[in-house]
Structures are given as C-alpha cells and as structure tokens.
PDB file of C-alpha atoms and ligand atoms in Angstrom:
ATOM      1  CA  UNK A 226     -44.246  17.771  41.470  1.00  0.00           C
ATOM      2  CA  UNK A 227     -43.267  20.326  39.029  1.00  0.00           C
ATOM      3  CA  UNK A 228     -39.524  19.711  38.035  1.00  0.00           C
ATOM      4  CA  UNK A 229     -38.246  21.983  35.320  1.00  0.00           C
ATOM      5  CA  UNK A 230     -34.920  22.053  33.674  1.00  0.00           C
ATOM      6  CA  UNK A 231     -34.206  25.466  32.645  1.00  0.00           C
ATOM      7  CA  UNK A 232     -31.416  25.205  29.908  1.00  0.00           C
ATOM      8  CA  UNK A 233     -29.518  27.218  27.534  1.00  0.00           C
ATOM      9  CA  UNK A 234     -26.081  28.572  27.040  1.00  0.00           C
ATOM     10  CA  UNK A 235     -24.296  30.981  29.167  1.00  0.00           C
ATOM     11  CA  UNK A 236     -25.784  34.452  29.272  1.00  0.00           C
ATOM     12  CA  UNK A 237     -29.195  33.059  27.829  1.00  0.00           C
ATOM     13  CA  UNK A 238     -31.052  34.552  30.905  1.00  0.00           C
ATOM     14  CA  UNK A 239     -31.731  31.331  33.077  1.00  0.00           C
ATOM     15  CA  UNK A 240     -31.018  33.136  36.304  1.00  0.00           C
ATOM     16  CA  UNK A 241     -33.320  36.049  35.596  1.00  0.00           C
ATOM     17  CA  UNK A 242     -36.340  33.710  34.262  1.00  0.00           C
ATOM     18  CA  UNK A 243     -35.868  31.421  37.349  1.00  0.00           C
ATOM     19  CA  UNK A 244     -36.721  34.293  39.667  1.00  0.00           C
ATOM     20  CA  UNK A 245     -40.037  34.744  37.969  1.00  0.00           C
ATOM     21  CA  UNK A 246     -40.734  30.925  37.568  1.00  0.00           C
ATOM     22  CA  UNK A 247     -40.174  30.270  41.228  1.00  0.00           C
ATOM     23  CA  UNK A 248     -42.523  32.968  42.303  1.00  0.00           C
ATOM     24  CA  UNK A 249     -45.273  32.009  39.878  1.00  0.00           C
ATOM     25  CA  UNK A 250     -45.204  28.168  40.659  1.00  0.00           C
ATOM     26  CA  UNK A 251     -43.731  28.292  44.075  1.00  0.00           C
ATOM     27  CA  UNK A 252     -40.767  26.237  43.251  1.00  0.00           C
ATOM     28  CA  UNK A 253     -37.360  25.911  44.855  1.00  0.00           C
ATOM     29  CA  UNK A 254     -34.389  27.416  42.725  1.00  0.00           C
ATOM     30  CA  UNK A 255     -31.296  25.416  42.529  1.00  0.00           C
ATOM     31  CA  UNK A 256     -28.492  27.091  40.531  1.00  0.00           C
ATOM     32  CA  UNK A 257     -25.432  25.087  40.540  1.00  0.00           C
ATOM     33  CA  UNK A 258     -23.316  27.979  39.663  1.00  0.00           C
ATOM     34  CA  UNK A 259     -24.678  30.015  42.534  1.00  0.00           C
ATOM     35  CA  UNK A 260     -24.066  27.255  44.812  1.00  0.00           C
ATOM     36  CA  UNK A 261     -20.507  26.859  43.748  1.00  0.00           C
ATOM     37  CA  UNK A 262     -19.831  30.807  44.134  1.00  0.00           C
ATOM     38  CA  UNK A 263     -21.403  30.716  47.471  1.00  0.00           C
ATOM     39  CA  UNK A 264     -19.029  27.793  48.526  1.00  0.00           C
ATOM     40  CA  UNK A 265     -16.013  29.704  46.987  1.00  0.00           C
ATOM     41  CA  UNK A 266     -17.101  32.813  48.856  1.00  0.00           C
ATOM     42  CA  UNK A 267     -17.288  30.729  52.091  1.00  0.00           C
ATOM     43  CA  UNK A 268     -13.836  29.199  51.283  1.00  0.00           C
ATOM     44  CA  UNK A 269     -15.447  25.603  51.820  1.00  0.00           C
ATOM     45  CA  UNK A 270     -13.665  22.288  50.468  1.00  0.00           C
ATOM     46  CA  UNK A 271     -16.172  22.197  47.718  1.00  0.00           C
ATOM     47  CA  UNK A 272     -15.623  25.983  46.806  1.00  0.00           C
ATOM     48  CA  UNK A 273     -11.704  25.127  46.630  1.00  0.00           C
ATOM     49  CA  UNK A 274     -12.413  22.081  44.163  1.00  0.00           C
ATOM     50  CA  UNK A 275     -14.767  24.057  41.863  1.00  0.00           C
ATOM     51  CA  UNK A 276     -12.861  27.371  41.515  1.00  0.00           C
ATOM     52  CA  UNK A 277     -10.078  26.425  39.473  1.00  0.00           C
ATOM     53  CA  UNK A 278     -12.318  24.974  36.809  1.00  0.00           C
ATOM     54  CA  UNK A 279     -14.923  27.851  36.921  1.00  0.00           C
ATOM     55  CA  UNK A 280     -12.056  30.538  36.618  1.00  0.00           C
ATOM     56  CA  UNK A 281     -11.180  28.829  33.448  1.00  0.00           C
ATOM     57  CA  UNK A 282     -14.607  28.574  32.266  1.00  0.00           C
ATOM     58  CA  UNK A 283     -14.442  24.776  32.248  1.00  0.00           C
ATOM     59  CA  UNK A 284     -16.974  22.465  33.915  1.00  0.00           C
ATOM     60  CA  UNK A 285     -16.484  21.217  37.342  1.00  0.00           C
ATOM     61  CA  UNK A 286     -16.248  17.378  37.230  1.00  0.00           C
ATOM     62  CA  UNK A 287     -19.460  15.437  37.250  1.00  0.00           C
ATOM     63  CA  UNK A 288     -18.793  13.401  40.456  1.00  0.00           C
ATOM     64  CA  UNK A 289     -18.362  16.788  42.529  1.00  0.00           C
ATOM     65  CA  UNK A 290     -21.394  18.297  40.772  1.00  0.00           C
ATOM     66  CA  UNK A 291     -23.708  15.389  41.021  1.00  0.00           C
ATOM     67  CA  UNK A 292     -23.359  14.720  44.747  1.00  0.00           C
ATOM     68  CA  UNK A 293     -23.665  18.506  45.491  1.00  0.00           C
ATOM     69  CA  UNK A 294     -26.967  18.619  43.670  1.00  0.00           C
ATOM     70  CA  UNK A 295     -28.329  15.685  45.102  1.00  0.00           C
ATOM     71  CA  UNK A 296     -27.634  16.899  48.704  1.00  0.00           C
ATOM     72  CA  UNK A 297     -29.178  20.229  47.951  1.00  0.00           C
ATOM     73  CA  UNK A 298     -32.381  18.471  46.517  1.00  0.00           C
ATOM     74  CA  UNK A 299     -32.295  16.614  49.992  1.00  0.00           C
ATOM     75  CA  UNK A 300     -32.628  19.798  51.873  1.00  0.00           C
ATOM     76  CA  UNK A 301     -36.050  20.486  50.485  1.00  0.00           C
ATOM     77  CA  UNK A 302     -38.199  17.281  51.427  1.00  0.00           C
ATOM     78  CA  UNK A 303     -41.408  19.390  51.116  1.00  0.00           C
ATOM     79  CA  UNK A 304     -40.755  21.122  47.834  1.00  0.00           C
ATOM     80  CA  UNK A 305     -43.553  21.344  45.169  1.00  0.00           C
ATOM     81  CA  UNK A 306     -40.752  21.118  42.770  1.00  0.00           C
ATOM     82  CA  UNK A 307     -37.503  22.594  41.522  1.00  0.00           C
ATOM     83  CA  UNK A 308     -36.177  24.688  38.784  1.00  0.00           C
ATOM     84  CA  UNK A 309     -32.741  22.995  37.832  1.00  0.00           C
ATOM     85  CA  UNK A 310     -30.756  26.001  36.558  1.00  0.00           C
ATOM     86  CA  UNK A 311     -27.260  25.114  35.114  1.00  0.00           C
ATOM     87  CA  UNK A 312     -27.793  21.407  35.716  1.00  0.00           C
ATOM     88  CA  UNK A 313     -27.632  19.143  33.948  1.00  0.00           C
ATOM     89  CA  UNK A 314     -24.770  20.271  32.030  1.00  0.00           C
ATOM     90  CA  UNK A 315     -23.331  16.955  30.793  1.00  0.00           C
ATOM     91  CA  UNK A 316     -25.166  13.685  29.674  1.00  0.00           C
ATOM     92  CA  UNK A 317     -23.773  11.991  32.771  1.00  0.00           C
ATOM     93  CA  UNK A 318     -25.343  14.478  35.012  1.00  0.00           C
ATOM     94  CA  UNK A 319     -28.782  14.139  33.066  1.00  0.00           C
ATOM     95  CA  UNK A 320     -28.568  10.298  33.419  1.00  0.00           C
ATOM     96  CA  UNK A 321     -27.693  10.805  37.259  1.00  0.00           C
ATOM     97  CA  UNK A 322     -30.585  13.285  37.781  1.00  0.00           C
ATOM     98  CA  UNK A 323     -33.192  10.952  36.059  1.00  0.00           C
ATOM     99  CA  UNK A 324     -32.109   7.965  38.445  1.00  0.00           C
ATOM    100  CA  UNK A 325     -32.068  10.157  41.513  1.00  0.00           C
ATOM    101  CA  UNK A 326     -35.369  11.509  40.773  1.00  0.00           C
ATOM    102  CA  UNK A 327     -36.713   8.088  40.159  1.00  0.00           C
ATOM    103  CA  UNK A 328     -35.453   6.933  43.527  1.00  0.00           C
ATOM    104  CA  UNK A 329     -37.588   9.794  45.073  1.00  0.00           C
ATOM    105  CA  UNK A 330     -40.697   8.619  42.775  1.00  0.00           C
ATOM    106  CA  UNK A 331     -40.738  11.769  40.711  1.00  0.00           C
ATOM    107  CA  UNK A 332     -39.303  12.945  37.506  1.00  0.00           C
ATOM    108  CA  UNK A 333     -38.509  15.880  35.259  1.00  0.00           C
ATOM    109  CA  UNK A 334     -41.655  17.336  33.889  1.00  0.00           C
ATOM    110  CA  UNK A 335     -39.998  19.358  31.099  1.00  0.00           C
ATOM    111  CA  UNK A 336     -36.790  20.934  29.909  1.00  0.00           C
ATOM    112  CA  UNK A 337     -37.397  24.597  28.792  1.00  0.00           C
ATOM    113  CA  UNK A 338     -34.521  25.652  26.501  1.00  0.00           C
ATOM    114  CA  UNK A 339     -33.835  29.328  26.178  1.00  0.00           C
ATOM    115  CA  UNK A 340     -32.475  29.968  22.561  1.00  0.00           C
ATOM    116  CA  UNK A 341     -30.216  32.976  21.972  1.00  0.00           C
ATOM    117  CA  UNK A 342     -27.634  33.314  19.339  1.00  0.00           C
ATOM    118  CA  UNK A 343     -23.957  33.450  20.169  1.00  0.00           C
ATOM    119  CA  UNK A 344     -23.063  37.159  19.388  1.00  0.00           C
ATOM    120  CA  UNK A 345     -25.765  38.199  21.570  1.00  0.00           C
ATOM    121  CA  UNK A 346     -24.704  35.958  24.484  1.00  0.00           C
ATOM    122  CA  UNK A 347     -21.095  37.428  24.256  1.00  0.00           C
ATOM    123  CA  UNK A 348     -22.361  40.879  24.276  1.00  0.00           C
ATOM    124  CA  UNK A 349     -24.634  40.225  27.335  1.00  0.00           C
ATOM    125  CA  UNK A 350     -21.998  38.528  29.338  1.00  0.00           C
ATOM    126  CA  UNK A 351     -19.451  41.010  28.779  1.00  0.00           C
ATOM    127  CA  UNK A 352     -22.083  43.535  29.745  1.00  0.00           C
ATOM    128  CA  UNK A 353     -22.892  41.571  32.879  1.00  0.00           C
ATOM    129  CA  UNK A 354     -19.311  41.693  33.986  1.00  0.00           C
ATOM    130  CA  UNK A 355     -19.794  45.465  34.836  1.00  0.00           C
ATOM    131  CA  UNK A 356     -22.106  44.344  37.627  1.00  0.00           C
ATOM    132  CA  UNK A 357     -21.672  40.753  38.321  1.00  0.00           C
ATOM    133  CA  UNK A 358     -18.036  40.936  39.746  1.00  0.00           C
ATOM    134  CA  UNK A 359     -17.555  37.559  37.842  1.00  0.00           C
ATOM    135  CA  UNK A 360     -14.141  37.038  36.561  1.00  0.00           C
ATOM    136  CA  UNK A 361     -15.544  34.412  34.151  1.00  0.00           C
ATOM    137  CA  UNK A 362     -17.677  37.211  32.568  1.00  0.00           C
ATOM    138  CA  UNK A 363     -15.069  39.831  32.217  1.00  0.00           C
ATOM    139  CA  UNK A 364     -12.426  38.171  29.845  1.00  0.00           C
ATOM    140  CA  UNK A 365     -13.667  37.654  26.420  1.00  0.00           C
ATOM    141  CA  UNK A 366     -11.472  34.318  25.886  1.00  0.00           C
ATOM    142  CA  UNK A 367     -13.075  32.690  29.005  1.00  0.00           C
ATOM    143  CA  UNK A 368     -16.408  33.665  27.783  1.00  0.00           C
ATOM    144  CA  UNK A 369     -15.710  32.232  24.264  1.00  0.00           C
ATOM    145  CA  UNK A 370     -14.469  29.120  26.305  1.00  0.00           C
ATOM    146  CA  UNK A 371     -17.631  28.687  28.141  1.00  0.00           C
ATOM    147  CA  UNK A 372     -19.519  28.889  24.997  1.00  0.00           C
ATOM    148  CA  UNK A 373     -17.193  26.253  23.320  1.00  0.00           C
ATOM    149  CA  UNK A 374     -17.717  23.920  26.412  1.00  0.00           C
ATOM    150  CA  UNK A 375     -21.447  24.416  26.114  1.00  0.00           C
ATOM    151  CA  UNK A 376     -21.629  23.559  22.660  1.00  0.00           C
ATOM    152  CA  UNK A 377     -19.368  20.516  23.135  1.00  0.00           C
ATOM    153  CA  UNK A 378     -20.530  19.087  26.494  1.00  0.00           C
ATOM    154  CA  UNK A 379     -23.884  20.707  27.289  1.00  0.00           C
ATOM    155  CA  UNK A 380     -25.827  21.008  24.084  1.00  0.00           C
ATOM    156  CA  UNK A 381     -26.147  17.230  23.712  1.00  0.00           C
ATOM    157  CA  UNK A 382     -28.069  17.024  26.961  1.00  0.00           C
ATOM    158  CA  UNK A 383     -31.004  18.339  24.946  1.00  0.00           C
ATOM    159  CA  UNK A 384     -31.182  15.231  22.911  1.00  0.00           C
ATOM    160  CA  UNK A 385     -31.583  13.367  26.217  1.00  0.00           C
ATOM    161  CA  UNK A 386     -34.830  15.045  26.877  1.00  0.00           C
ATOM    162  CA  UNK A 387     -35.946  15.386  23.214  1.00  0.00           C
ATOM    163  CA  UNK A 388     -35.766  11.479  23.248  1.00  0.00           C
ATOM    164  CA  UNK A 389     -38.330  11.609  26.200  1.00  0.00           C
ATOM    165  CA  UNK A 390     -40.434  14.212  24.393  1.00  0.00           C
ATOM    166  CA  UNK A 391     -39.825  16.668  27.185  1.00  0.00           C
ATOM    167  CA  UNK A 392     -37.845  19.305  25.289  1.00  0.00           C
ATOM    168  CA  UNK A 393     -39.428  22.639  24.610  1.00  0.00           C
ATOM    169  CA  UNK A 394     -37.293  25.318  22.953  1.00  0.00           C
ATOM    170  CA  UNK A 395     -38.164  29.163  23.925  1.00  0.00           C
ATOM    171  CA  UNK A 396     -37.122  32.175  21.912  1.00  0.00           C
ATOM    172  CA  UNK A 397     -34.810  33.992  24.409  1.00  0.00           C
ATOM    173  CA  UNK A 398     -34.722  37.324  22.882  1.00  0.00           C
ATOM    174  CA  UNK A 399     -37.195  40.107  24.045  1.00  0.00           C
ATOM    175  CA  UNK A 400     -38.214  41.630  27.278  1.00  0.00           C
ATOM    176  CA  UNK A 401     -37.885  39.763  30.512  1.00  0.00           C
ATOM    177  CA  UNK A 402     -41.656  39.776  30.849  1.00  0.00           C
ATOM    178  CA  UNK A 403     -42.301  38.591  27.266  1.00  0.00           C
ATOM    179  CA  UNK A 404     -39.877  35.627  27.713  1.00  0.00           C
ATOM    180  CA  UNK A 405     -41.417  34.868  31.046  1.00  0.00           C
ATOM    181  CA  UNK A 406     -44.893  34.555  29.486  1.00  0.00           C
ATOM    182  CA  UNK A 407     -43.330  32.485  26.716  1.00  0.00           C
ATOM    183  CA  UNK A 408     -42.056  29.999  29.480  1.00  0.00           C
ATOM    184  CA  UNK A 409     -45.468  30.143  31.473  1.00  0.00           C
ATOM    185  CA  UNK A 410     -47.224  29.150  28.314  1.00  0.00           C
ATOM    186  CA  UNK A 411     -44.927  26.290  27.516  1.00  0.00           C
ATOM    187  CA  UNK A 412     -45.236  25.047  31.123  1.00  0.00           C
ATOM    188  CA  UNK A 413     -49.084  25.346  31.174  1.00  0.00           C
ATOM    189  CA  UNK A 414     -49.487  23.485  27.854  1.00  0.00           C
ATOM    190  CA  UNK A 415     -47.255  20.518  29.281  1.00  0.00           C
ATOM    191  CA  UNK A 416     -49.136  20.574  32.697  1.00  0.00           C
ATOM    192  CA  UNK A 417     -52.640  20.762  31.330  1.00  0.00           C
ATOM    193  CA  UNK A 418     -51.925  18.246  28.691  1.00  0.00           C
TER     194      UNK A 418
HETATM  195  P1  LIG B 625     -23.590  30.416  33.116  1.00  0.00           P
HETATM  196  O1  LIG B 625     -24.686  29.789  32.847  1.00  0.00           O
HETATM  197  O2  LIG B 625     -23.762  32.025  32.949  1.00  0.00           O
HETATM  198  O3  LIG B 625     -22.301  29.934  32.483  1.00  0.00           O
HETATM  199  P2  LIG B 625     -23.313  29.430  35.710  1.00  0.00           P
HETATM  200  O4  LIG B 625     -23.499  30.254  36.937  1.00  0.00           O
HETATM  201  O5  LIG B 625     -24.541  28.579  35.494  1.00  0.00           O
HETATM  202  O6  LIG B 625     -23.042  30.356  34.667  1.00  0.00           O
HETATM  203  O7  LIG B 625     -22.006  28.526  35.921  1.00  0.00           O
HETATM  204  C1  LIG B 625     -20.737  29.185  36.065  1.00  0.00           C
HETATM  205  C2  LIG B 625     -19.670  28.179  36.213  1.00  0.00           C
HETATM  206  O8  LIG B 625     -19.939  27.121  37.142  1.00  0.00           O
HETATM  207  C3  LIG B 625     -19.580  27.157  34.846  1.00  0.00           C
HETATM  208  O9  LIG B 625     -18.802  27.755  33.990  1.00  0.00           O
HETATM  209  C4  LIG B 625     -18.958  25.917  35.447  1.00  0.00           C
HETATM  210  O10 LIG B 625     -17.566  26.164  35.709  1.00  0.00           O
HETATM  211  C5  LIG B 625     -19.563  25.679  36.873  1.00  0.00           C
HETATM  212  N1  LIG B 625     -20.803  24.781  36.709  1.00  0.00           N
HETATM  213  C6  LIG B 625     -22.259  25.413  36.982  1.00  0.00           C
HETATM  214  N2  LIG B 625     -22.875  24.407  36.911  1.00  0.00           N
HETATM  215  C7  LIG B 625     -22.246  23.260  36.554  1.00  0.00           C
HETATM  216  C8  LIG B 625     -22.558  21.934  36.337  1.00  0.00           C
HETATM  217  N3  LIG B 625     -23.756  21.312  36.247  1.00  0.00           N
HETATM  218  N4  LIG B 625     -21.691  21.025  36.119  1.00  0.00           N
HETATM  219  C9  LIG B 625     -20.377  21.405  35.961  1.00  0.00           C
HETATM  220  N5  LIG B 625     -19.945  22.828  36.331  1.00  0.00           N
HETATM  221  C10 LIG B 625     -20.769  23.770  36.529  1.00  0.00           C
END
C-alpha cells in the first residue's frame, strides 16, 4: 500500500494537492476536516461534538478523532492506499495511527510536509473565506488561533516521522502544478528506493 500523511499548517494547500495525488496514485483521500464538516452539515452526533471546537479553531479531542478516522479507513478494505489529510494532528493521533496500521499489516510510507510561511498562510485563509463559507477562515483571530494550535500541538508530529526517517519537506509556494510535481518526485524517490 501507499499510505501518505500530507502534512502542513492550515492553508498550506493539503486539500488542493490531495486531489492531484489521489488521481495520480489511485488513493483514497481521508480529510478529517472534510469529514467533520459533512457531519456538521448532516447534524450527526459526531458533528455536534466537533462543531464547538472547530468554530474556535481548536482541535477536536483525540478520542473522537481517532475512532472516527479508524472507522473511515475500515470503509475501504480494497484501497491501494490512503492520503491522510489533516491527520494525525497530535502525537497521540500519530501513535494511534501507527498501531492501527500495524494491526492491518501495513504502515505509513512517508510524511510529505508542505512548507509555507505564516504571512502567506494568513493571506491564503482570509482569501479562501470568500469562497469556502467557512467561519473558521473568515475571522483573523480564529485563523491566528489555528496557526498557534498548529505550532503547539501539530508541528511536533513531524518529529515522530523524522525519527522513522519518513519525513520529506516540500516547498509549498509556486503553482499548484509545480507543487504537485515536487510531491510526485518525493513519492517516486521513496517508493523506488
Ligand atoms: P485546515 O487544515 O485548513 O485547518 P481542516 O479542514 O483540516 O482545515 O480542519 C478544520 C478543523 O477541523 C480544525 O481546525 C480542527 O478543529 C478540526 N480537525 C480536523 N482534523 C483534526 C484532527 N486530526 N484532530 C483534531 N481536530 C481536527
């Protein structure tokens, strides 16, 4: 299997790049943010639990997020691989994912981390608010909080994959196509190795 953690701060371009990666490598795209948003829209129990956290730019608790992610993976028993987009976002989630994939006789192939500086992120998110309809994009204080939470809780997850020699940093500024090509090159280098 080809299991990729697509990593990076809010606004780094994970969703956009995921689309190109799933087409090229025939993978299943699991975006925890998208799954939460569709649950909020459908007014499910999970959506109700997640909404208060998301509205503030805080993380949804690990217990909720981990069990949701695992049940999503279970829906695709014949997948050739997954793009994990927005997960893992804490060290506990990274550990849980490793254990879960081991129990399925598979593992993470690599973490591809989109690197974009903070001023560019804030500009992109506020711009995205015009079309995304996402309240967490529209308010600069919430945007800043998401980046603060990222730096505090999520950035350390990179260390987890660095220790396993699975981390690959990708420069995240340029055209969508240029960045896709950087990602493809990184994947090909890992897979052919
Ligand atoms: P972005 O990457 O642009 O911040 P996402 O759509 O990935 O947006 O996430 C939106 C929100 O969903 C996050 O701010 C958080 O509240 C929640 N969320 C998404 N993934 C996770 C996760 N793995 N753990 C906890 N909360 C999450």
